[in-house]
Amino acid sequence: TPISAFLHSATMVKAGIYLLTRLHPVLSGTSAWTLSLTLFGAATALTGSILALGQKDMKRVLAYTTLMGLGILTLFLGGAQTATLVAALTFFLVHALYKSALFLVVGILDHETGSRRLDAVRGLASKMPLTACATAAAALSMAGFPLFFGFIGKEIMYAGALNMDVAPQVFTAVAVGANALMTAVAGILFIRPFLGRFDATQPAVHEAPWALFIGPLLLGGTGILFGV
């Protein structure tokens, strides 16, 4: 799970985004660049966010939300205006913070409960309060609630979409739609495992060792710090 956090948040999965960013000064401004990145980015963002809603394995949910994030980043890198590039680079960091925290949380849940399935665990907040707090902070940032870094990132994202070189209204609608679906996914990731009554038929669980929960707690807290 720590490897998944690195892959989805910082390194290999985002290597293509890094390459597009580095090549942007050389290749941007052409119709081929703009159309290919904006169209495929928008399609990827919507597809990833829709598919994320239908998954039961928490790591698969997060994997599809990464697909959504990569689509949004690609979409904004298709633009040539300062506002679109600021939106891309801000969301790059926003996504890294909440996504790495959530992957580490899934690792904690798998370690403590023996399952990553959303339909197999309930009511864990009373048994794992610190992990629940870390999850809530990351999920609220992912959903874009005020005071969280995700809120700032999404406000900048909408400003960037409105400054797209082509069809700004269409791509703003895509950004709003994808973010609405991400809000639903964020709610599912927190509500299903942590809220409700703890089922006595589940395995006995307790809070994870500090070495496990300190990472997502710091990452979730950083999302609040950056937001404020």
mmCIF file of N, CA and C in Angstrom, residues 127-196:
data_model
loop_
_atom_site.group_PDB
_atom_site.id
_atom_site.type_symbol
_atom_site.label_atom_id
_atom_site.label_comp_id
_atom_site.label_asym_id
_atom_site.label_seq_id
_atom_site.Cartn_x
_atom_site.Cartn_y
_atom_site.Cartn_z
ATOM 1 N N LYS A 127 -13.697 2.458 16.836
ATOM 2 C CA LYS A 127 -12.565 1.586 17.147
ATOM 3 C C LYS A 127 -11.225 2.182 16.685
ATOM 4 N N MET A 128 -11.278 3.036 15.655
ATOM 5 C CA MET A 128 -10.057 3.584 15.047
ATOM 6 C C MET A 128 -10.239 5.089 14.841
ATOM 7 N N PRO A 129 -10.320 5.866 15.918
ATOM 8 C CA PRO A 129 -10.653 7.297 15.784
ATOM 9 C C PRO A 129 -9.596 8.115 15.044
ATOM 10 N N LEU A 130 -8.322 7.828 15.262
ATOM 11 C CA LEU A 130 -7.273 8.612 14.595
ATOM 12 C C LEU A 130 -7.241 8.315 13.098
ATOM 13 N N THR A 131 -7.411 7.064 12.749
ATOM 14 C CA THR A 131 -7.488 6.705 11.335
ATOM 15 C C THR A 131 -8.712 7.344 10.695
ATOM 16 N N ALA A 132 -9.818 7.385 11.443
ATOM 17 C CA ALA A 132 -11.036 8.030 10.932
ATOM 18 C C ALA A 132 -10.810 9.515 10.694
ATOM 19 N N CYS A 133 -10.093 10.178 11.611
ATOM 20 C CA CYS A 133 -9.797 11.607 11.442
ATOM 21 C C CYS A 133 -8.932 11.844 10.210
ATOM 22 N N ALA A 134 -7.928 10.998 10.011
ATOM 23 C CA ALA A 134 -7.066 11.134 8.836
ATOM 24 C C ALA A 134 -7.869 10.938 7.561
ATOM 25 N N THR A 135 -8.753 9.950 7.570
ATOM 26 C CA THR A 135 -9.586 9.691 6.398
ATOM 27 C C THR A 135 -10.530 10.851 6.128
ATOM 28 N N ALA A 136 -11.132 11.379 7.179
ATOM 29 C CA ALA A 136 -12.062 12.496 7.021
ATOM 30 C C ALA A 136 -11.356 13.709 6.429
ATOM 31 N N ALA A 137 -10.152 14.020 6.912
ATOM 32 C CA ALA A 137 -9.421 15.175 6.399
ATOM 33 C C ALA A 137 -9.089 15.001 4.921
ATOM 34 N N ALA A 138 -8.607 13.812 4.551
ATOM 35 C CA ALA A 138 -8.261 13.565 3.150
ATOM 36 C C ALA A 138 -9.508 13.557 2.272
ATOM 37 N N ALA A 139 -10.588 12.943 2.761
ATOM 38 C CA ALA A 139 -11.820 12.870 1.970
ATOM 39 C C ALA A 139 -12.451 14.246 1.780
ATOM 40 N N LEU A 140 -12.401 15.092 2.812
ATOM 41 C CA LEU A 140 -12.963 16.438 2.695
ATOM 42 C C LEU A 140 -12.156 17.288 1.717
ATOM 43 N N SER A 141 -10.852 17.090 1.701
ATOM 44 C CA SER A 141 -10.027 17.792 0.714
ATOM 45 C C SER A 141 -10.330 17.283 -0.692
ATOM 46 N N MET A 142 -10.492 15.976 -0.820
ATOM 47 C CA MET A 142 -10.849 15.384 -2.114
ATOM 48 C C MET A 142 -12.193 15.910 -2.605
ATOM 49 N N ALA A 143 -13.134 16.097 -1.681
ATOM 50 C CA ALA A 143 -14.459 16.584 -2.041
ATOM 51 C C ALA A 143 -14.480 18.088 -2.305
ATOM 52 N N GLY A 144 -13.448 18.801 -1.827
ATOM 53 C CA GLY A 144 -13.375 20.234 -2.076
ATOM 54 C C GLY A 144 -14.127 21.087 -1.080
ATOM 55 N N PHE A 145 -14.177 20.660 0.192
ATOM 56 C CA PHE A 145 -14.857 21.459 1.204
ATOM 57 C C PHE A 145 -14.009 22.670 1.588
ATOM 58 N N PRO A 146 -14.658 23.794 1.957
ATOM 59 C CA PRO A 146 -13.906 24.980 2.378
ATOM 60 C C PRO A 146 -12.975 24.688 3.553
ATOM 61 N N LEU A 147 -11.903 25.459 3.614
ATOM 62 C CA LEU A 147 -10.795 25.362 4.567
ATOM 63 C C LEU A 147 -9.808 24.258 4.202
ATOM 64 N N PHE A 148 -10.145 23.404 3.247
ATOM 65 C CA PHE A 148 -9.226 22.360 2.831
ATOM 66 C C PHE A 148 -8.550 22.761 1.522
ATOM 67 N N PHE A 149 -7.349 22.222 1.315
ATOM 68 C CA PHE A 149 -6.578 22.554 0.121
ATOM 69 C C PHE A 149 -7.331 22.169 -1.148
ATOM 70 N N GLY A 150 -8.131 21.114 -1.065
ATOM 71 C CA GLY A 150 -8.915 20.698 -2.219
ATOM 72 C C GLY A 150 -9.901 21.767 -2.661
ATOM 73 N N PHE A 151 -10.433 22.549 -1.708
ATOM 74 C CA PHE A 151 -11.343 23.647 -2.050
ATOM 75 C C PHE A 151 -10.608 24.698 -2.875
ATOM 76 N N ILE A 152 -9.409 25.062 -2.431
ATOM 77 C CA ILE A 152 -8.604 26.041 -3.169
ATOM 78 C C ILE A 152 -8.299 25.508 -4.563
ATOM 79 N N GLY A 153 -7.898 24.224 -4.625
ATOM 80 C CA GLY A 153 -7.549 23.626 -5.918
ATOM 81 C C GLY A 153 -8.714 23.634 -6.887
ATOM 82 N N LYS A 154 -9.919 23.369 -6.389
ATOM 83 C CA LYS A 154 -11.078 23.315 -7.285
ATOM 84 C C LYS A 154 -11.525 24.710 -7.715
ATOM 85 N N GLU A 155 -11.400 25.703 -6.824
ATOM 86 C CA GLU A 155 -11.698 27.077 -7.232
ATOM 87 C C GLU A 155 -10.747 27.527 -8.343
ATOM 88 N N ILE A 156 -9.463 27.216 -8.180
ATOM 89 C CA ILE A 156 -8.482 27.559 -9.210
ATOM 90 C C ILE A 156 -8.752 26.762 -10.486
ATOM 91 N N MET A 157 -9.203 25.517 -10.311
ATOM 92 C CA MET A 157 -9.523 24.675 -11.457
ATOM 93 C C MET A 157 -10.644 25.288 -12.296
ATOM 94 N N TYR A 158 -11.684 25.776 -11.644
ATOM 95 C CA TYR A 158 -12.796 26.363 -12.387
ATOM 96 C C TYR A 158 -12.362 27.644 -13.099
ATOM 97 N N ALA A 159 -11.510 28.428 -12.432
ATOM 98 C CA ALA A 159 -10.986 29.627 -13.086
ATOM 99 C C ALA A 159 -10.167 29.246 -14.314
ATOM 100 N N GLY A 160 -9.383 28.168 -14.185
ATOM 101 C CA GLY A 160 -8.595 27.702 -15.326
ATOM 102 C C GLY A 160 -9.470 27.203 -16.456
ATOM 103 N N ALA A 161 -10.543 26.479 -16.114
ATOM 104 C CA ALA A 161 -11.437 25.951 -17.152
ATOM 105 C C ALA A 161 -12.119 27.085 -17.914
ATOM 106 N N LEU A 162 -12.467 28.137 -17.202
ATOM 107 C CA LEU A 162 -13.119 29.278 -17.856
ATOM 108 C C LEU A 162 -12.162 30.057 -18.755
ATOM 109 N N ASN A 163 -10.852 29.792 -18.594
ATOM 110 C CA ASN A 163 -9.852 30.461 -19.430
ATOM 111 C C ASN A 163 -9.271 29.536 -20.500
ATOM 112 N N MET A 164 -9.925 28.380 -20.730
ATOM 113 C CA MET A 164 -9.460 27.481 -21.776
ATOM 114 C C MET A 164 -9.521 28.172 -23.134
ATOM 115 N N ASP A 165 -8.610 27.796 -24.032
ATOM 116 C CA ASP A 165 -8.545 28.426 -25.351
ATOM 117 C C ASP A 165 -9.726 28.040 -26.228
ATOM 118 N N VAL A 166 -10.261 26.834 -26.014
ATOM 119 C CA VAL A 166 -11.399 26.379 -26.825
ATOM 120 C C VAL A 166 -12.503 25.872 -25.896
ATOM 121 N N ALA A 167 -13.729 26.148 -26.237
ATOM 122 C CA ALA A 167 -14.924 25.648 -25.543
ATOM 123 C C ALA A 167 -14.811 25.714 -24.021
ATOM 124 N N PRO A 168 -14.552 26.904 -23.461
ATOM 125 C CA PRO A 168 -14.387 26.985 -22.005
ATOM 126 C C PRO A 168 -15.617 26.540 -21.223
ATOM 127 N N GLN A 169 -16.831 26.799 -21.757
ATOM 128 C CA GLN A 169 -18.044 26.401 -21.037
ATOM 129 C C GLN A 169 -18.162 24.877 -20.961
ATOM 130 N N VAL A 170 -17.781 24.209 -22.050
ATOM 131 C CA VAL A 170 -17.857 22.745 -22.082
ATOM 132 C C VAL A 170 -16.897 22.145 -21.070
ATOM 133 N N PHE A 171 -15.660 22.634 -21.042
ATOM 134 C CA PHE A 171 -14.660 22.040 -20.156
ATOM 135 C C PHE A 171 -14.898 22.444 -18.699
ATOM 136 N N THR A 172 -15.529 23.592 -18.476
ATOM 137 C CA THR A 172 -15.937 23.931 -17.114
ATOM 138 C C THR A 172 -17.012 22.965 -16.639
ATOM 139 N N ALA A 173 -17.950 22.626 -17.518
ATOM 140 C CA ALA A 173 -18.991 21.652 -17.169
ATOM 141 C C ALA A 173 -18.379 20.290 -16.874
ATOM 142 N N VAL A 174 -17.369 19.895 -17.652
ATOM 143 C CA VAL A 174 -16.681 18.632 -17.404
ATOM 144 C C VAL A 174 -16.022 18.648 -16.025
ATOM 145 N N ALA A 175 -15.343 19.756 -15.695
ATOM 146 C CA ALA A 175 -14.673 19.861 -14.398
ATOM 147 C C ALA A 175 -15.675 19.800 -13.259
ATOM 148 N N VAL A 176 -16.805 20.501 -13.397
ATOM 149 C CA VAL A 176 -17.831 20.485 -12.356
ATOM 150 C C VAL A 176 -18.416 19.079 -12.203
ATOM 151 N N GLY A 177 -18.708 18.427 -13.336
ATOM 152 C CA GLY A 177 -19.273 17.080 -13.279
ATOM 153 C C GLY A 177 -18.328 16.077 -12.640
ATOM 154 N N ALA A 178 -17.060 16.100 -13.047
ATOM 155 C CA ALA A 178 -16.079 15.178 -12.476
ATOM 156 C C ALA A 178 -15.892 15.433 -10.985
ATOM 157 N N ASN A 179 -15.859 16.705 -10.593
ATOM 158 C CA ASN A 179 -15.687 17.023 -9.171
ATOM 159 C C ASN A 179 -16.908 16.629 -8.356
ATOM 160 N N ALA A 180 -18.099 16.745 -8.937
ATOM 161 C CA ALA A 180 -19.299 16.299 -8.225
ATOM 162 C C ALA A 180 -19.239 14.795 -7.958
ATOM 163 N N LEU A 181 -18.804 14.038 -8.950
ATOM 164 C CA LEU A 181 -18.667 12.597 -8.763
ATOM 165 C C LEU A 181 -17.585 12.271 -7.737
ATOM 166 N N MET A 182 -16.505 13.065 -7.724
ATOM 167 C CA MET A 182 -15.454 12.845 -6.734
ATOM 168 C C MET A 182 -15.952 13.138 -5.320
ATOM 169 N N THR A 183 -16.853 14.098 -5.185
ATOM 170 C CA THR A 183 -17.441 14.366 -3.877
ATOM 171 C C THR A 183 -18.225 13.147 -3.388
ATOM 172 N N ALA A 184 -18.969 12.522 -4.296
ATOM 173 C CA ALA A 184 -19.711 11.312 -3.946
ATOM 174 C C ALA A 184 -18.766 10.187 -3.542
ATOM 175 N N VAL A 185 -17.681 10.020 -4.296
ATOM 176 C CA VAL A 185 -16.707 8.965 -3.985
ATOM 177 C C VAL A 185 -16.059 9.227 -2.630
ATOM 178 N N ALA A 186 -15.694 10.483 -2.365
ATOM 179 C CA ALA A 186 -15.083 10.819 -1.079
ATOM 180 C C ALA A 186 -16.022 10.479 0.073
ATOM 181 N N GLY A 187 -17.309 10.773 -0.110
ATOM 182 C CA GLY A 187 -18.280 10.434 0.920
ATOM 183 C C GLY A 187 -18.369 8.939 1.157
ATOM 184 N N ILE A 188 -18.380 8.185 0.075
ATOM 185 C CA ILE A 188 -18.446 6.726 0.187
ATOM 186 C C ILE A 188 -17.228 6.185 0.939
ATOM 187 N N LEU A 189 -16.042 6.697 0.615
ATOM 188 C CA LEU A 189 -14.808 6.188 1.229
ATOM 189 C C LEU A 189 -14.760 6.440 2.731
ATOM 190 N N PHE A 190 -15.442 7.481 3.187
ATOM 191 C CA PHE A 190 -15.453 7.731 4.634
ATOM 192 C C PHE A 190 -16.677 7.128 5.314
ATOM 193 N N ILE A 191 -17.839 7.327 4.719
ATOM 194 C CA ILE A 191 -19.083 6.932 5.394
ATOM 195 C C ILE A 191 -19.204 5.418 5.535
ATOM 196 N N ARG A 192 -18.951 4.693 4.451
ATOM 197 C CA ARG A 192 -19.182 3.245 4.503
ATOM 198 C C ARG A 192 -18.288 2.520 5.511
ATOM 199 N N PRO A 193 -16.976 2.755 5.524
ATOM 200 C CA PRO A 193 -16.171 2.004 6.498
ATOM 201 C C PRO A 193 -16.276 2.523 7.937
ATOM 202 N N PHE A 194 -16.484 3.834 8.116
ATOM 203 C CA PHE A 194 -16.287 4.402 9.444
ATOM 204 C C PHE A 194 -17.573 4.733 10.187
ATOM 205 N N LEU A 195 -18.645 5.069 9.495
ATOM 206 C CA LEU A 195 -19.864 5.461 10.191
ATOM 207 C C LEU A 195 -20.823 4.281 10.328
ATOM 208 N N GLY A 196 -21.866 4.496 11.113
ATOM 209 C CA GLY A 196 -22.804 3.416 11.374
ATOM 210 C C GLY A 196 -22.396 2.609 12.598
#
